[in-house]
């Protein structure tokens, strides 16, 4: 019996079943988040890089990239695409500074990142980005992105494998959603935002196997970018 006869004898669904295929993407996990205040922005990300399953490639992979003294990018998703995207952005920023004699502003970087992601929409960077910093007026700002460049300026956002765990906390504690109105809330300080970020990622690390080990925190204000680190669970 030839091959065509054998296929004809199979059930219709089995004859057309497709197995395998090319998949260029791997989600290396991790969680990133950003919170903006009146004159600051806090961006944070864990340092665990998983292999897409239950394995851990490294516990010391930083997902935060300093782009300028006023702008920081935090990226989760596929590590190879993250490195390619960061290389592209750094080259563009260097050319802009040489041509114009000054660094690009944070809102302009946000738009350029959107353009870069959209340009790759047919074979996108498998990355989920949070961009933050201070604008030309010293006001804190954060942008959220999807994989193909749709973006929004917001006060707080998060992305990655722990997003579903952290976003409700940010909605409640930063956005003051679903709360009974009381007295006027106190101003949201950088120290309070940093404490909230630590609590949020600690909570996500208890439930999300792809979030853990350490957290890198970048505080952006008029004085520049300040980095700090604290430990999460290692299991």
mmCIF file of C-alpha atoms in Angstrom:
data_model
loop_
_atom_site.group_PDB
_atom_site.id
_atom_site.type_symbol
_atom_site.label_atom_id
_atom_site.label_comp_id
_atom_site.label_asym_id
_atom_site.label_seq_id
_atom_site.Cartn_x
_atom_site.Cartn_y
_atom_site.Cartn_z
ATOM 1 C CA UNK A 1 0.000 0.000 0.000
ATOM 2 C CA UNK A 2 1.497 3.371 -1.012
ATOM 3 C CA UNK A 3 1.589 6.448 1.184
ATOM 4 C CA UNK A 4 -1.465 8.124 -0.360
ATOM 5 C CA UNK A 5 -3.545 5.008 0.237
ATOM 6 C CA UNK A 6 -2.453 4.862 3.854
ATOM 7 C CA UNK A 7 -3.391 8.512 4.402
ATOM 8 C CA UNK A 8 -6.759 7.936 2.757
ATOM 9 C CA UNK A 9 -7.433 5.090 5.195
ATOM 10 C CA UNK A 10 -6.844 7.335 8.208
ATOM 11 C CA UNK A 11 -9.642 9.353 9.824
ATOM 12 C CA UNK A 12 -9.961 12.772 8.227
ATOM 13 C CA UNK A 13 -8.591 14.671 11.251
ATOM 14 C CA UNK A 14 -5.626 12.335 11.676
ATOM 15 C CA UNK A 15 -4.637 12.637 8.018
ATOM 16 C CA UNK A 16 -4.181 16.398 8.384
ATOM 17 C CA UNK A 17 -2.738 16.433 11.902
ATOM 18 C CA UNK A 18 0.381 18.577 12.119
ATOM 19 C CA UNK A 19 3.021 17.845 14.719
ATOM 20 C CA UNK A 20 6.129 19.770 15.625
ATOM 21 C CA UNK A 21 7.076 22.931 13.805
ATOM 22 C CA UNK A 22 9.397 25.879 14.246
ATOM 23 C CA UNK A 23 8.997 27.984 17.379
ATOM 24 C CA UNK A 24 11.687 30.647 17.758
ATOM 25 C CA UNK A 25 10.430 31.952 21.087
ATOM 26 C CA UNK A 26 11.009 31.017 24.721
ATOM 27 C CA UNK A 27 9.592 32.917 27.660
ATOM 28 C CA UNK A 28 12.399 33.149 30.195
ATOM 29 C CA UNK A 29 9.981 34.520 32.767
ATOM 30 C CA UNK A 30 10.363 37.226 35.352
ATOM 31 C CA UNK A 31 8.369 40.209 36.524
ATOM 32 C CA UNK A 32 8.911 43.933 36.034
ATOM 33 C CA UNK A 33 6.998 46.917 37.382
ATOM 34 C CA UNK A 34 7.104 50.673 37.496
ATOM 35 C CA UNK A 35 5.574 53.362 39.724
ATOM 36 C CA UNK A 36 5.734 57.112 39.018
ATOM 37 C CA UNK A 37 5.373 59.947 41.494
ATOM 38 C CA UNK A 38 5.390 63.729 41.342
ATOM 39 C CA UNK A 39 9.152 63.948 40.819
ATOM 40 C CA UNK A 40 10.425 60.374 40.664
ATOM 41 C CA UNK A 41 9.939 56.956 39.115
ATOM 42 C CA UNK A 42 10.680 53.556 40.630
ATOM 43 C CA UNK A 43 11.339 50.584 38.339
ATOM 44 C CA UNK A 44 12.015 47.091 39.611
ATOM 45 C CA UNK A 45 12.498 43.566 38.314
ATOM 46 C CA UNK A 46 13.524 40.213 39.708
ATOM 47 C CA UNK A 47 16.779 38.543 38.587
ATOM 48 C CA UNK A 48 15.666 34.945 37.920
ATOM 49 C CA UNK A 49 15.991 33.661 34.345
ATOM 50 C CA UNK A 50 14.164 30.383 33.771
ATOM 51 C CA UNK A 51 14.513 28.027 30.819
ATOM 52 C CA UNK A 52 10.821 28.234 29.966
ATOM 53 C CA UNK A 53 9.990 25.275 32.188
ATOM 54 C CA UNK A 54 11.023 24.262 35.702
ATOM 55 C CA UNK A 55 14.745 24.886 35.235
ATOM 56 C CA UNK A 56 16.686 27.999 36.237
ATOM 57 C CA UNK A 57 19.446 29.200 33.927
ATOM 58 C CA UNK A 58 20.737 31.863 36.305
ATOM 59 C CA UNK A 59 19.667 33.662 39.467
ATOM 60 C CA UNK A 60 21.590 36.862 38.635
ATOM 61 C CA UNK A 61 20.153 38.111 35.337
ATOM 62 C CA UNK A 62 19.298 41.804 35.535
ATOM 63 C CA UNK A 63 16.233 42.892 33.556
ATOM 64 C CA UNK A 64 16.840 46.613 34.107
ATOM 65 C CA UNK A 65 18.757 48.690 31.568
ATOM 66 C CA UNK A 66 19.801 52.297 32.198
ATOM 67 C CA UNK A 67 19.300 54.218 28.960
ATOM 68 C CA UNK A 68 20.057 57.772 30.155
ATOM 69 C CA UNK A 69 20.425 59.590 33.469
ATOM 70 C CA UNK A 70 16.661 60.209 33.335
ATOM 71 C CA UNK A 71 15.354 56.993 31.797
ATOM 72 C CA UNK A 72 15.409 53.271 32.675
ATOM 73 C CA UNK A 73 13.962 50.269 30.833
ATOM 74 C CA UNK A 74 12.787 47.075 32.557
ATOM 75 C CA UNK A 75 12.097 44.090 30.285
ATOM 76 C CA UNK A 76 10.752 40.581 30.816
ATOM 77 C CA UNK A 77 10.144 37.831 28.276
ATOM 78 C CA UNK A 78 12.755 36.231 26.032
ATOM 79 C CA UNK A 79 16.320 37.000 27.085
ATOM 80 C CA UNK A 80 17.800 36.888 23.572
ATOM 81 C CA UNK A 81 15.236 39.367 22.230
ATOM 82 C CA UNK A 82 15.753 41.562 25.285
ATOM 83 C CA UNK A 83 19.481 41.834 24.574
ATOM 84 C CA UNK A 84 18.827 42.575 20.890
ATOM 85 C CA UNK A 85 16.310 45.300 21.770
ATOM 86 C CA UNK A 86 18.638 46.913 24.314
ATOM 87 C CA UNK A 87 21.507 46.894 21.810
ATOM 88 C CA UNK A 88 19.276 48.564 19.206
ATOM 89 C CA UNK A 89 18.107 51.262 21.636
ATOM 90 C CA UNK A 90 21.591 52.040 22.937
ATOM 91 C CA UNK A 91 22.959 52.443 19.406
ATOM 92 C CA UNK A 92 20.096 54.765 18.490
ATOM 93 C CA UNK A 93 20.548 56.852 21.642
ATOM 94 C CA UNK A 94 24.279 57.185 21.018
ATOM 95 C CA UNK A 95 23.688 58.398 17.447
ATOM 96 C CA UNK A 96 21.043 60.864 18.643
ATOM 97 C CA UNK A 97 23.396 62.314 21.265
ATOM 98 C CA UNK A 98 26.218 62.687 18.729
ATOM 99 C CA UNK A 99 23.927 64.385 16.210
ATOM 100 C CA UNK A 100 22.131 66.696 18.645
ATOM 101 C CA UNK A 101 24.647 67.282 21.396
ATOM 102 C CA UNK A 102 22.275 66.184 24.162
ATOM 103 C CA UNK A 103 20.589 62.998 25.419
ATOM 104 C CA UNK A 104 17.124 62.117 24.140
ATOM 105 C CA UNK A 105 14.279 63.024 26.493
ATOM 106 C CA UNK A 106 12.342 60.294 28.276
ATOM 107 C CA UNK A 107 9.053 60.872 26.355
ATOM 108 C CA UNK A 108 10.968 60.743 23.062
ATOM 109 C CA UNK A 109 12.600 57.459 24.099
ATOM 110 C CA UNK A 110 9.163 56.101 24.958
ATOM 111 C CA UNK A 111 7.899 56.914 21.461
ATOM 112 C CA UNK A 112 11.013 55.506 19.801
ATOM 113 C CA UNK A 113 10.653 52.252 21.729
ATOM 114 C CA UNK A 114 7.070 52.003 20.485
ATOM 115 C CA UNK A 115 8.224 52.602 16.891
ATOM 116 C CA UNK A 116 10.969 49.990 17.249
ATOM 117 C CA UNK A 117 8.570 47.341 18.537
ATOM 118 C CA UNK A 118 5.974 48.144 15.868
ATOM 119 C CA UNK A 119 8.586 47.948 13.104
ATOM 120 C CA UNK A 120 9.204 44.332 14.180
ATOM 121 C CA UNK A 121 5.511 43.455 14.419
ATOM 122 C CA UNK A 122 5.635 40.670 11.795
ATOM 123 C CA UNK A 123 8.427 38.887 13.706
ATOM 124 C CA UNK A 124 8.209 40.730 17.026
ATOM 125 C CA UNK A 125 10.628 40.995 19.877
ATOM 126 C CA UNK A 126 9.167 38.627 22.475
ATOM 127 C CA UNK A 127 9.575 41.225 25.202
ATOM 128 C CA UNK A 128 7.268 42.993 27.616
ATOM 129 C CA UNK A 129 8.615 46.380 28.575
ATOM 130 C CA UNK A 130 8.142 48.973 31.287
ATOM 131 C CA UNK A 131 9.868 52.294 30.626
ATOM 132 C CA UNK A 132 10.178 54.952 33.286
ATOM 133 C CA UNK A 133 11.996 58.062 34.390
ATOM 134 C CA UNK A 134 11.457 61.801 34.628
ATOM 135 C CA UNK A 135 10.538 64.114 31.771
ATOM 136 C CA UNK A 136 11.986 67.531 30.903
ATOM 137 C CA UNK A 137 9.847 69.146 33.621
ATOM 138 C CA UNK A 138 11.095 66.742 36.315
ATOM 139 C CA UNK A 139 7.769 64.884 36.510
ATOM 140 C CA UNK A 140 7.878 61.132 37.055
ATOM 141 C CA UNK A 141 6.514 59.029 34.210
ATOM 142 C CA UNK A 142 6.014 55.364 33.368
ATOM 143 C CA UNK A 143 4.947 53.692 30.115
ATOM 144 C CA UNK A 144 3.543 50.209 29.584
ATOM 145 C CA UNK A 145 3.941 48.262 26.315
ATOM 146 C CA UNK A 146 2.752 45.149 24.612
ATOM 147 C CA UNK A 147 4.994 43.109 22.305
ATOM 148 C CA UNK A 148 4.174 45.118 19.162
ATOM 149 C CA UNK A 149 4.504 48.653 20.488
ATOM 150 C CA UNK A 150 1.077 49.663 21.777
ATOM 151 C CA UNK A 151 1.897 51.874 24.735
ATOM 152 C CA UNK A 152 0.346 54.109 27.351
ATOM 153 C CA UNK A 153 1.717 56.626 29.815
ATOM 154 C CA UNK A 154 0.472 55.763 33.274
ATOM 155 C CA UNK A 155 1.210 56.168 36.958
ATOM 156 C CA UNK A 156 1.942 52.491 37.549
ATOM 157 C CA UNK A 157 2.172 49.277 35.564
ATOM 158 C CA UNK A 158 3.716 45.822 35.591
ATOM 159 C CA UNK A 159 4.492 43.065 33.119
ATOM 160 C CA UNK A 160 5.761 39.508 33.009
ATOM 161 C CA UNK A 161 4.767 36.236 34.589
ATOM 162 C CA UNK A 162 3.766 37.849 37.898
ATOM 163 C CA UNK A 163 1.586 40.537 36.336
ATOM 164 C CA UNK A 164 -1.732 38.984 37.367
ATOM 165 C CA UNK A 165 -0.544 38.867 40.968
ATOM 166 C CA UNK A 166 0.864 42.400 41.216
ATOM 167 C CA UNK A 167 -1.533 44.490 39.117
ATOM 168 C CA UNK A 168 -4.476 44.210 41.569
ATOM 169 C CA UNK A 169 -2.192 45.336 44.405
ATOM 170 C CA UNK A 170 -1.028 48.363 42.421
ATOM 171 C CA UNK A 171 -4.640 49.175 41.478
ATOM 172 C CA UNK A 172 -5.565 49.243 45.145
ATOM 173 C CA UNK A 173 -2.517 50.825 46.766
ATOM 174 C CA UNK A 174 -1.402 53.279 44.077
ATOM 175 C CA UNK A 175 -4.543 53.796 42.010
ATOM 176 C CA UNK A 176 -6.722 53.748 45.161
ATOM 177 C CA UNK A 177 -9.309 51.633 43.333
ATOM 178 C CA UNK A 178 -12.191 49.984 45.186
ATOM 179 C CA UNK A 179 -11.619 51.896 48.395
ATOM 180 C CA UNK A 180 -14.118 53.728 50.561
ATOM 181 C CA UNK A 181 -13.371 57.483 50.250
ATOM 182 C CA UNK A 182 -11.692 58.883 53.359
ATOM 183 C CA UNK A 183 -9.555 61.914 53.999
ATOM 184 C CA UNK A 184 -7.320 63.211 51.231
ATOM 185 C CA UNK A 185 -4.492 60.668 50.766
ATOM 186 C CA UNK A 186 -0.997 61.630 51.782
ATOM 187 C CA UNK A 187 1.519 62.443 49.037
ATOM 188 C CA UNK A 188 3.101 59.308 47.570
ATOM 189 C CA UNK A 189 6.821 59.531 48.356
ATOM 190 C CA UNK A 190 9.698 57.715 46.684
ATOM 191 C CA UNK A 191 10.450 55.762 49.861
ATOM 192 C CA UNK A 192 6.819 54.637 50.143
ATOM 193 C CA UNK A 193 6.810 53.604 46.485
ATOM 194 C CA UNK A 194 10.004 51.611 46.939
ATOM 195 C CA UNK A 195 8.572 49.813 49.987
ATOM 196 C CA UNK A 196 5.423 48.971 48.019
ATOM 197 C CA UNK A 197 7.506 47.605 45.130
ATOM 198 C CA UNK A 198 9.384 45.348 47.549
ATOM 199 C CA UNK A 199 6.124 44.050 49.052
ATOM 200 C CA UNK A 200 4.611 43.459 45.611
ATOM 201 C CA UNK A 201 7.535 41.432 44.268
ATOM 202 C CA UNK A 202 7.907 39.528 47.525
ATOM 203 C CA UNK A 203 4.252 38.523 47.238
ATOM 204 C CA UNK A 204 4.634 37.520 43.585
ATOM 205 C CA UNK A 205 7.688 35.434 44.444
ATOM 206 C CA UNK A 206 5.579 33.340 46.816
ATOM 207 C CA UNK A 207 3.231 32.261 44.017
ATOM 208 C CA UNK A 208 5.063 32.590 40.693
ATOM 209 C CA UNK A 209 7.851 30.053 40.103
ATOM 210 C CA UNK A 210 9.437 32.316 37.472
ATOM 211 C CA UNK A 211 9.875 35.236 39.911
ATOM 212 C CA UNK A 212 12.496 35.020 42.612
ATOM 213 C CA UNK A 213 16.074 35.206 43.906
ATOM 214 C CA UNK A 214 16.778 38.969 43.932
ATOM 215 C CA UNK A 215 15.109 42.232 42.948
ATOM 216 C CA UNK A 216 16.897 45.100 41.216
ATOM 217 C CA UNK A 217 15.372 48.511 41.970
ATOM 218 C CA UNK A 218 16.126 51.706 40.043
ATOM 219 C CA UNK A 219 15.059 55.066 41.476
ATOM 220 C CA UNK A 220 15.044 57.874 38.902
ATOM 221 C CA UNK A 221 14.800 61.517 39.959
ATOM 222 C CA UNK A 222 16.440 64.858 39.304
ATOM 223 C CA UNK A 223 19.709 63.546 40.749
ATOM 224 C CA UNK A 224 19.926 60.671 38.276
ATOM 225 C CA UNK A 225 19.480 56.922 38.644
ATOM 226 C CA UNK A 226 20.144 55.094 41.917
ATOM 227 C CA UNK A 227 20.228 51.280 42.040
ATOM 228 C CA UNK A 228 19.581 48.975 44.970
ATOM 229 C CA UNK A 229 18.950 45.252 45.461
ATOM 230 C CA UNK A 230 17.205 42.970 47.928
ATOM 231 C CA UNK A 231 16.647 39.244 48.261
ATOM 232 C CA UNK A 232 13.605 37.137 47.443
ATOM 233 C CA UNK A 233 13.091 33.407 47.966
ATOM 234 C CA UNK A 234 15.613 31.097 46.290
ATOM 235 C CA UNK A 235 13.374 28.009 45.927
#
